Structures are given as C-alpha cells and as structure tokens.
Short mmCIF file of C-alpha atoms in Angstrom, two decimals:
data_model
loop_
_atom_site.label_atom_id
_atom_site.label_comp_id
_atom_site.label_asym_id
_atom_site.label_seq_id
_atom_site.Cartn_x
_atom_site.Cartn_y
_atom_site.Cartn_z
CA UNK A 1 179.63 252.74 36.61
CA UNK A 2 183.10 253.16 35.46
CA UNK A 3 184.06 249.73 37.33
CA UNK A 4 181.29 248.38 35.67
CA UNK A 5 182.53 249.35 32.86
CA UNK A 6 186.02 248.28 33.64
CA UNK A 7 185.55 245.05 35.17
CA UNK A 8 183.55 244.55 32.09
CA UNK A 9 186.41 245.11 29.53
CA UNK A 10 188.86 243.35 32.44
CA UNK A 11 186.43 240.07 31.72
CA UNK A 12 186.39 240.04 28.47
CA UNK A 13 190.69 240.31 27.93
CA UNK A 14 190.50 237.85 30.12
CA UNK A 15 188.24 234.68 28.20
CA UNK A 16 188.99 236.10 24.89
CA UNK A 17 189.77 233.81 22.23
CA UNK A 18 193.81 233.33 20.91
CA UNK A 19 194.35 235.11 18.36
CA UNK A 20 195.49 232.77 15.63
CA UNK A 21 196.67 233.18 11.70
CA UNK A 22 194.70 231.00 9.75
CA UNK A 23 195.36 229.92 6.15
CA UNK A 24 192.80 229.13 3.62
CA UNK A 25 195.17 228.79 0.85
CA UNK A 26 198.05 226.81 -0.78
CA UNK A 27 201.04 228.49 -1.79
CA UNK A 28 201.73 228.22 -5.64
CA UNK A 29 203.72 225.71 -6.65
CA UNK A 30 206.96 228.07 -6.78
CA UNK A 31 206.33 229.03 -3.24
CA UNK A 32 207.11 225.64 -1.94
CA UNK A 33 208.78 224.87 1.16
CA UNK A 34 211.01 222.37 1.00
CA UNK A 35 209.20 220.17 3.08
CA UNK A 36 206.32 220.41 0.34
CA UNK A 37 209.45 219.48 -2.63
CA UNK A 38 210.33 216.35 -0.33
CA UNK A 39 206.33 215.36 0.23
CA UNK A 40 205.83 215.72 -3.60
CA UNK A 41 209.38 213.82 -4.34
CA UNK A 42 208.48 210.74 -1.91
CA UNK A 43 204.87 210.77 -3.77
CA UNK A 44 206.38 210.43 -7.08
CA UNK A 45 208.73 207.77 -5.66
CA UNK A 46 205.71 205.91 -4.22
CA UNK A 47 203.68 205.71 -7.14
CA UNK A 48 205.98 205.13 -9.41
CA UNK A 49 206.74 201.55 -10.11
CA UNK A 50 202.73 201.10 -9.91
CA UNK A 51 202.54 204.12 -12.90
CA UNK A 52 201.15 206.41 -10.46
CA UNK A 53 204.30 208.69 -9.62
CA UNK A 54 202.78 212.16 -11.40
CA UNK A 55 199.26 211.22 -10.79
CA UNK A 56 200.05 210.71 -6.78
CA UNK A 57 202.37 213.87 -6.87
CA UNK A 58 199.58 215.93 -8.45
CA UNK A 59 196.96 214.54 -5.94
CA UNK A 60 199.06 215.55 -2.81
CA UNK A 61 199.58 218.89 -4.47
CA UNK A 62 195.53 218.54 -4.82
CA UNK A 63 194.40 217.44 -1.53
CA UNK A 64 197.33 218.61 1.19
CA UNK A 65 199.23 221.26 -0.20
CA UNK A 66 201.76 218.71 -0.71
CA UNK A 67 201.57 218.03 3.22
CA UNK A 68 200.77 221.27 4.68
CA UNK A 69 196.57 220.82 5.49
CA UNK A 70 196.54 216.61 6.40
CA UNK A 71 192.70 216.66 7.73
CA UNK A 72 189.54 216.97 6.74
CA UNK A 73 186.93 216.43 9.34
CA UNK A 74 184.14 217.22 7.37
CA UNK A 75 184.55 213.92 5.23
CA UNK A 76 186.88 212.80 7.66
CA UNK A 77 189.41 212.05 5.31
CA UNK A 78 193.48 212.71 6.72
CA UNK A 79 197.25 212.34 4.94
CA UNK A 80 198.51 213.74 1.89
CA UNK A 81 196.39 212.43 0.21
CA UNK A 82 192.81 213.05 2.04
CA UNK A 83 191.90 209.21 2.21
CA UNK A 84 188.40 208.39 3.01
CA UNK A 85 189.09 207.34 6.85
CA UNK A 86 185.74 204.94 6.84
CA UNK A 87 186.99 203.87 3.52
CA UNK A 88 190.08 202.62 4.91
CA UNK A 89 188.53 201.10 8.10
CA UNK A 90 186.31 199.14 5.85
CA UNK A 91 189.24 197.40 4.24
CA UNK A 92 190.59 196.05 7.64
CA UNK A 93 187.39 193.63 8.94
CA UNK A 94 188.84 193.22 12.14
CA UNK A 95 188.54 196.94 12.92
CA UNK A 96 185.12 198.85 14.26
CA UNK A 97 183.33 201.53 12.35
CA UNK A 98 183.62 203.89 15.32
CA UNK A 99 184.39 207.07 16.22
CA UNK A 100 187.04 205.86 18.27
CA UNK A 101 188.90 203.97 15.33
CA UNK A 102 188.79 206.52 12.95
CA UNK A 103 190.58 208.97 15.01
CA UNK A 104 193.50 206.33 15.32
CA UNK A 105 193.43 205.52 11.51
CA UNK A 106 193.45 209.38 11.05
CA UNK A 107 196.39 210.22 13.38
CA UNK A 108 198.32 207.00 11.13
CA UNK A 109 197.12 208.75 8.35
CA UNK A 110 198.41 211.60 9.20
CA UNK A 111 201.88 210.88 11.16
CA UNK A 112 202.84 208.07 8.48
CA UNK A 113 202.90 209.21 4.95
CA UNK A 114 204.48 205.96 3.61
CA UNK A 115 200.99 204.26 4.94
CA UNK A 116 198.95 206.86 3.48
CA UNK A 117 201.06 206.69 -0.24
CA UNK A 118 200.12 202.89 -0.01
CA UNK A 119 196.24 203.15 0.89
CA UNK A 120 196.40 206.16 -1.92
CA UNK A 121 197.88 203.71 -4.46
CA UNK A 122 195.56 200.82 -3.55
CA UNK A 123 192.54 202.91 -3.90
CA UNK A 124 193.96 204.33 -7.60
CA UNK A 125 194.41 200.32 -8.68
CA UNK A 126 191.35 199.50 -7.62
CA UNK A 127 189.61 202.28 -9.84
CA UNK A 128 192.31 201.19 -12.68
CA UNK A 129 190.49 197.67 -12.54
CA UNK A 130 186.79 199.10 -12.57
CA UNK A 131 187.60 201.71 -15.33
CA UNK A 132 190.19 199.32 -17.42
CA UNK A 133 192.87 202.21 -17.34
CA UNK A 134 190.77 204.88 -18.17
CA UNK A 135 192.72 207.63 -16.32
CA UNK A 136 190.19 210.71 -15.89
CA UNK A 137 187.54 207.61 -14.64
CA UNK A 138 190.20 206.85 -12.26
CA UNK A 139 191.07 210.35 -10.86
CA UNK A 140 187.06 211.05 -10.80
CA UNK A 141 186.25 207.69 -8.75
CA UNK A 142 189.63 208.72 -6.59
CA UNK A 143 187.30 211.60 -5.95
CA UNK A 144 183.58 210.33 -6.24
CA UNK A 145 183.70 207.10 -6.17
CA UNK A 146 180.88 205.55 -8.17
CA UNK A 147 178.24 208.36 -7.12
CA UNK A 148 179.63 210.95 -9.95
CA UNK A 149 178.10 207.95 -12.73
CA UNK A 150 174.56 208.50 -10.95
CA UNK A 151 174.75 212.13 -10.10
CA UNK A 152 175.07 215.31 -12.37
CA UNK A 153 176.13 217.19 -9.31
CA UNK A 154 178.99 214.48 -8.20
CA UNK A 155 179.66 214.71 -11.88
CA UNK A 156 180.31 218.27 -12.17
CA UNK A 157 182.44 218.05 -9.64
CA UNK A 158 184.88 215.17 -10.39
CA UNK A 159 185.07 216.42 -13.55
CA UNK A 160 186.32 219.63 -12.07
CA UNK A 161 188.53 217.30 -9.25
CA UNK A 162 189.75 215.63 -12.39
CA UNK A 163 190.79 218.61 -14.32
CA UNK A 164 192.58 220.04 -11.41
CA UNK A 165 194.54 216.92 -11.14
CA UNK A 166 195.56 216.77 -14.59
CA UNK A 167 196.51 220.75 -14.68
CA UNK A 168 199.21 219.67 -11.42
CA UNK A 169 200.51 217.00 -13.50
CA UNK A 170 201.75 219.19 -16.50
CA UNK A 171 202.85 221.67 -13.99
CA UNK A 172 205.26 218.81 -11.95
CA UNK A 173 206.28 217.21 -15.52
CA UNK A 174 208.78 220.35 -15.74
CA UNK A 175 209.11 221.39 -12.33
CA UNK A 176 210.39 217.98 -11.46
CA UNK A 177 213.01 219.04 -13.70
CA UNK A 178 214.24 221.81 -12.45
CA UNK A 179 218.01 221.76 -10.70
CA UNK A 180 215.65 223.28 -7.78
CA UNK A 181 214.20 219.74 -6.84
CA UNK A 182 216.99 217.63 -8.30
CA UNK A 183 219.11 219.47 -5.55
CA UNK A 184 216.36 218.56 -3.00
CA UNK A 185 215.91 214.82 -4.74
CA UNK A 186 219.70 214.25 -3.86
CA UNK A 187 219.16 215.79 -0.38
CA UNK A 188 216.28 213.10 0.35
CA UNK A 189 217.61 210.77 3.37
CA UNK A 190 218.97 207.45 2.34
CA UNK A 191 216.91 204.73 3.03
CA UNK A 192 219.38 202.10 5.45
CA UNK A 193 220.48 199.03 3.38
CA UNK A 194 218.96 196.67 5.96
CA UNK A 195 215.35 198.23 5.57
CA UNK A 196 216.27 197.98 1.62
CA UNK A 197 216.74 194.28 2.00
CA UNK A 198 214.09 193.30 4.46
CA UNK A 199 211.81 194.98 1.51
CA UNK A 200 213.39 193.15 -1.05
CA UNK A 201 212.99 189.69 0.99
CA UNK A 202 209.04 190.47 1.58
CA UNK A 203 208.24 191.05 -1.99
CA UNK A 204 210.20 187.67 -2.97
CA UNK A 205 208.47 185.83 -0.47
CA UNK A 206 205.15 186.84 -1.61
CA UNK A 207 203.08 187.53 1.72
CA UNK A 208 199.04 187.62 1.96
CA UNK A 209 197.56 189.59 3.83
CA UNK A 210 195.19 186.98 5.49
CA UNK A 211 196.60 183.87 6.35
CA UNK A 212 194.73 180.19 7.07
CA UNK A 213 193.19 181.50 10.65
CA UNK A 214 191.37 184.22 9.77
CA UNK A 215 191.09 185.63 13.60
CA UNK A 216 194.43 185.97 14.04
CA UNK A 217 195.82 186.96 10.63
CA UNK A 218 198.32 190.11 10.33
CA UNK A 219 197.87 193.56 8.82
CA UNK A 220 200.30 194.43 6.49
CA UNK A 221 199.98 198.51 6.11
CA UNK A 222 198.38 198.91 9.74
CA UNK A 223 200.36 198.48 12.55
CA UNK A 224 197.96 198.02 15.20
CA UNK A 225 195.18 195.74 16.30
CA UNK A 226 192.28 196.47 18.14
CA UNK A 227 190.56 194.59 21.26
CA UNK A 228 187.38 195.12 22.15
CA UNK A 229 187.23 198.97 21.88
CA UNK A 230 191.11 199.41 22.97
CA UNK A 231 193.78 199.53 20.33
CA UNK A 232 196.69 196.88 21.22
CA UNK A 233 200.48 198.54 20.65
CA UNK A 234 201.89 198.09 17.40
CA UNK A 235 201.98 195.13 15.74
CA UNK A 236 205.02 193.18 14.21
CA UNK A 237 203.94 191.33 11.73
CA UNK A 238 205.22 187.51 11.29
CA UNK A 239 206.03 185.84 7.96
CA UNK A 240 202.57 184.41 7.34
CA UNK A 241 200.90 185.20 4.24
CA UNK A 242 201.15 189.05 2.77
CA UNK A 243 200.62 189.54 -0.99
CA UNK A 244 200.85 193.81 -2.06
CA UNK A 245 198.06 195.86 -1.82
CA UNK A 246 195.91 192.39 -1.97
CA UNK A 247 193.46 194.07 1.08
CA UNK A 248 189.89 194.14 0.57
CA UNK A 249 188.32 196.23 -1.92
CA UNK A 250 184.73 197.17 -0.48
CA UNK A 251 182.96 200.40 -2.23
#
C-alpha cells in the first residue's frame, strides 16, 4: 500500500504543472521600468505631430502597461495598444480573415511597436472624422466602436474606458516633466540620419497605398504578403503610390 501510495505521489511530481508567477496588475505609474518610460516616450513621439502624443501615451498606459501585457486573445487584440487584430486584417483586402493571418498580424503587432503606433493613430483619425474632433467620442469609439451609440451596456463601459484614458493623460502631463523621463528622453537611441532622410523623401513624394494594378499594389505599414494560405517574406516596398495612413477604413 505504501508503494501505492508512493508511486502515487512519485506520479504526480512528476506531470505537475510549472509553477509560474503570474501578474494581474500594472505597476503604478511611479513604478515604471524604464522600458515602460521609453514605450510611453516613443508613444508620445508617435502621436504627436497627428495631436495624439498624450492621448496615445495614456492609451498604452491603458491597454499594455505601457508594453508589459501586448495580447489579448479573448478579443484578439495585440501591441501597446490592444488593436483589434480582425480590425486590422480588414484594412489590408489582400489578406484572409483566418486564423492563420491573425496570428501573423498579432506577432507584427506585437514585435513592431512603430507598426502598431501607426494602426493606433489611423484608427484615432478615423474616429476624429466620424465624431468631428469630439475627443471623449473618439477615445469611446477607440474602445467601442459604434456599438457604445446603440448599447447602454457598451456605453457604460466606454464611458468608463474613456474616463480612464483621460485620468492617464493628466497624470503623464506632469510626469512627462519630470527630470526622471527627460533623463530617459535623452537616453532614447538616435534614429540613423539615413532612415531620417529616406522618411523625409517618402512623405515629399507623396506615396498611395494602392497603386494603378490593384493585384499587385504594395503595403505600406505591413511588411508581408500572403499567397494562398502561406505568408511570402517581407516585403520591400517600391516607389509606387503611398499616401499616410490613406488605408481603408472599414467598421
């Protein structure tokens, strides 16, 4: 009986699950790592020149943990900003509503936070058009879409989304300040002069996105293509026609 017993106990060390610290929780904001300071600095940065820089700050604070939690499978939504994965398949026609794709837009999503910033501003100009620069419509569509206009229940809760946004913003209005981030603001890599330039030559050049042949036009913020169900390596895009942010806005 006691081998029984033993072997029993033996069996069970054995297949026993890892034990593993999980964290429900963000840190406060004076907790930060300073990974978290340089994700909330490049957000600002990002948004900025579009009027977004707090707003985008206050929604990676929001949705990541300014980086630290990048997925959500129960939407799916991935990056520091928790974009809508089907969301931002539907913007690229070319791509399939699969399973399939939208782990490969997540893992971009997730892995390339200057692609996520982008999709995060496009979706907050598209909501500046629909709500003429209403800013709490825009943070509760960021959140709801249009479902919180025909729901009291999607309501209640991007009105909460949108108040929790807002509080981050006062919060990083100061704490930007603070000789604790300009120190980590001056430690941010330089971006190389040639990538500056090559920027600078794009946006005076005035790309679109789709160009004359429709089947073979380039993506601008997605790097791959996709045949048949297989995804193609990444694409280099050619100087056809890219305007910014001009993708397809499909709600």
């Amino acid at each position: 009986m006691q081998r029984i017993i033993l072997s029993l106990m033996l069996f069970g060390v054995a297949f026993a699950a890892p034990k593993v610290d999980f964290k429900n929780a963000c840190v406060p904001l004076a907790q930060f790592s300073k990974s978290q300071k340089e994700v909330l600095l490049r957000s600002y940065l990002a948004g900025e020149s579009e009027g977004f820089g707090l707003t985008l700050a206050a929604i990676a604070w929001k949705e990541s943990c300014a980086g630290e939690y990048k997925m959500n499978f129960q939407d799916p939504s991935a990056g520091n900003f928790h974009a809508y994965i089907p969301g931002v398949i539907n913007r690229y026609p070319q791509l399939k509503q699969n399973g399939f794709t939208q782990n490969m837009v997540g893992a971009m999503l997730v892995e390339d936070d200057e692609f996520a910033a982008k999709i995060a501003i496009l979706e907050l100009k598209f909501w500046q058009k629909e709500h003429k620069g209403n800013w709490k419509n825009i943070i509760k569509s960021y959140n709801k879409g249009y479902s919180w206009k025909k729901s009291t229940s999607a309501n209640t809760q991007a009105e909460k989304y949108y108040q929790e946004v807002a509080w981050r913003i006062k919060e990083l209005e100061s704490y930007f300040k603070g000789k604790d981030m300009q120190r980590v603001a001056l430690e941010l890599p330089k971006v190389p002069k040639e990538h500056k330039e090559r920027k600078e030559q794009e946006k005076q050049e005035h790309f679109y996105v789709y160009g004359e042949d429709f089947v073979s036009s380039d993506f601008k913020f997605l790097p791959i293509y996709q045949v048949g169900n297989e995804f193609a390596k990444p694409y280099t895009p050619k100087k056809t026609i890219i305007k910014d942010f001009e993708l397809l806005e499909i709600y």
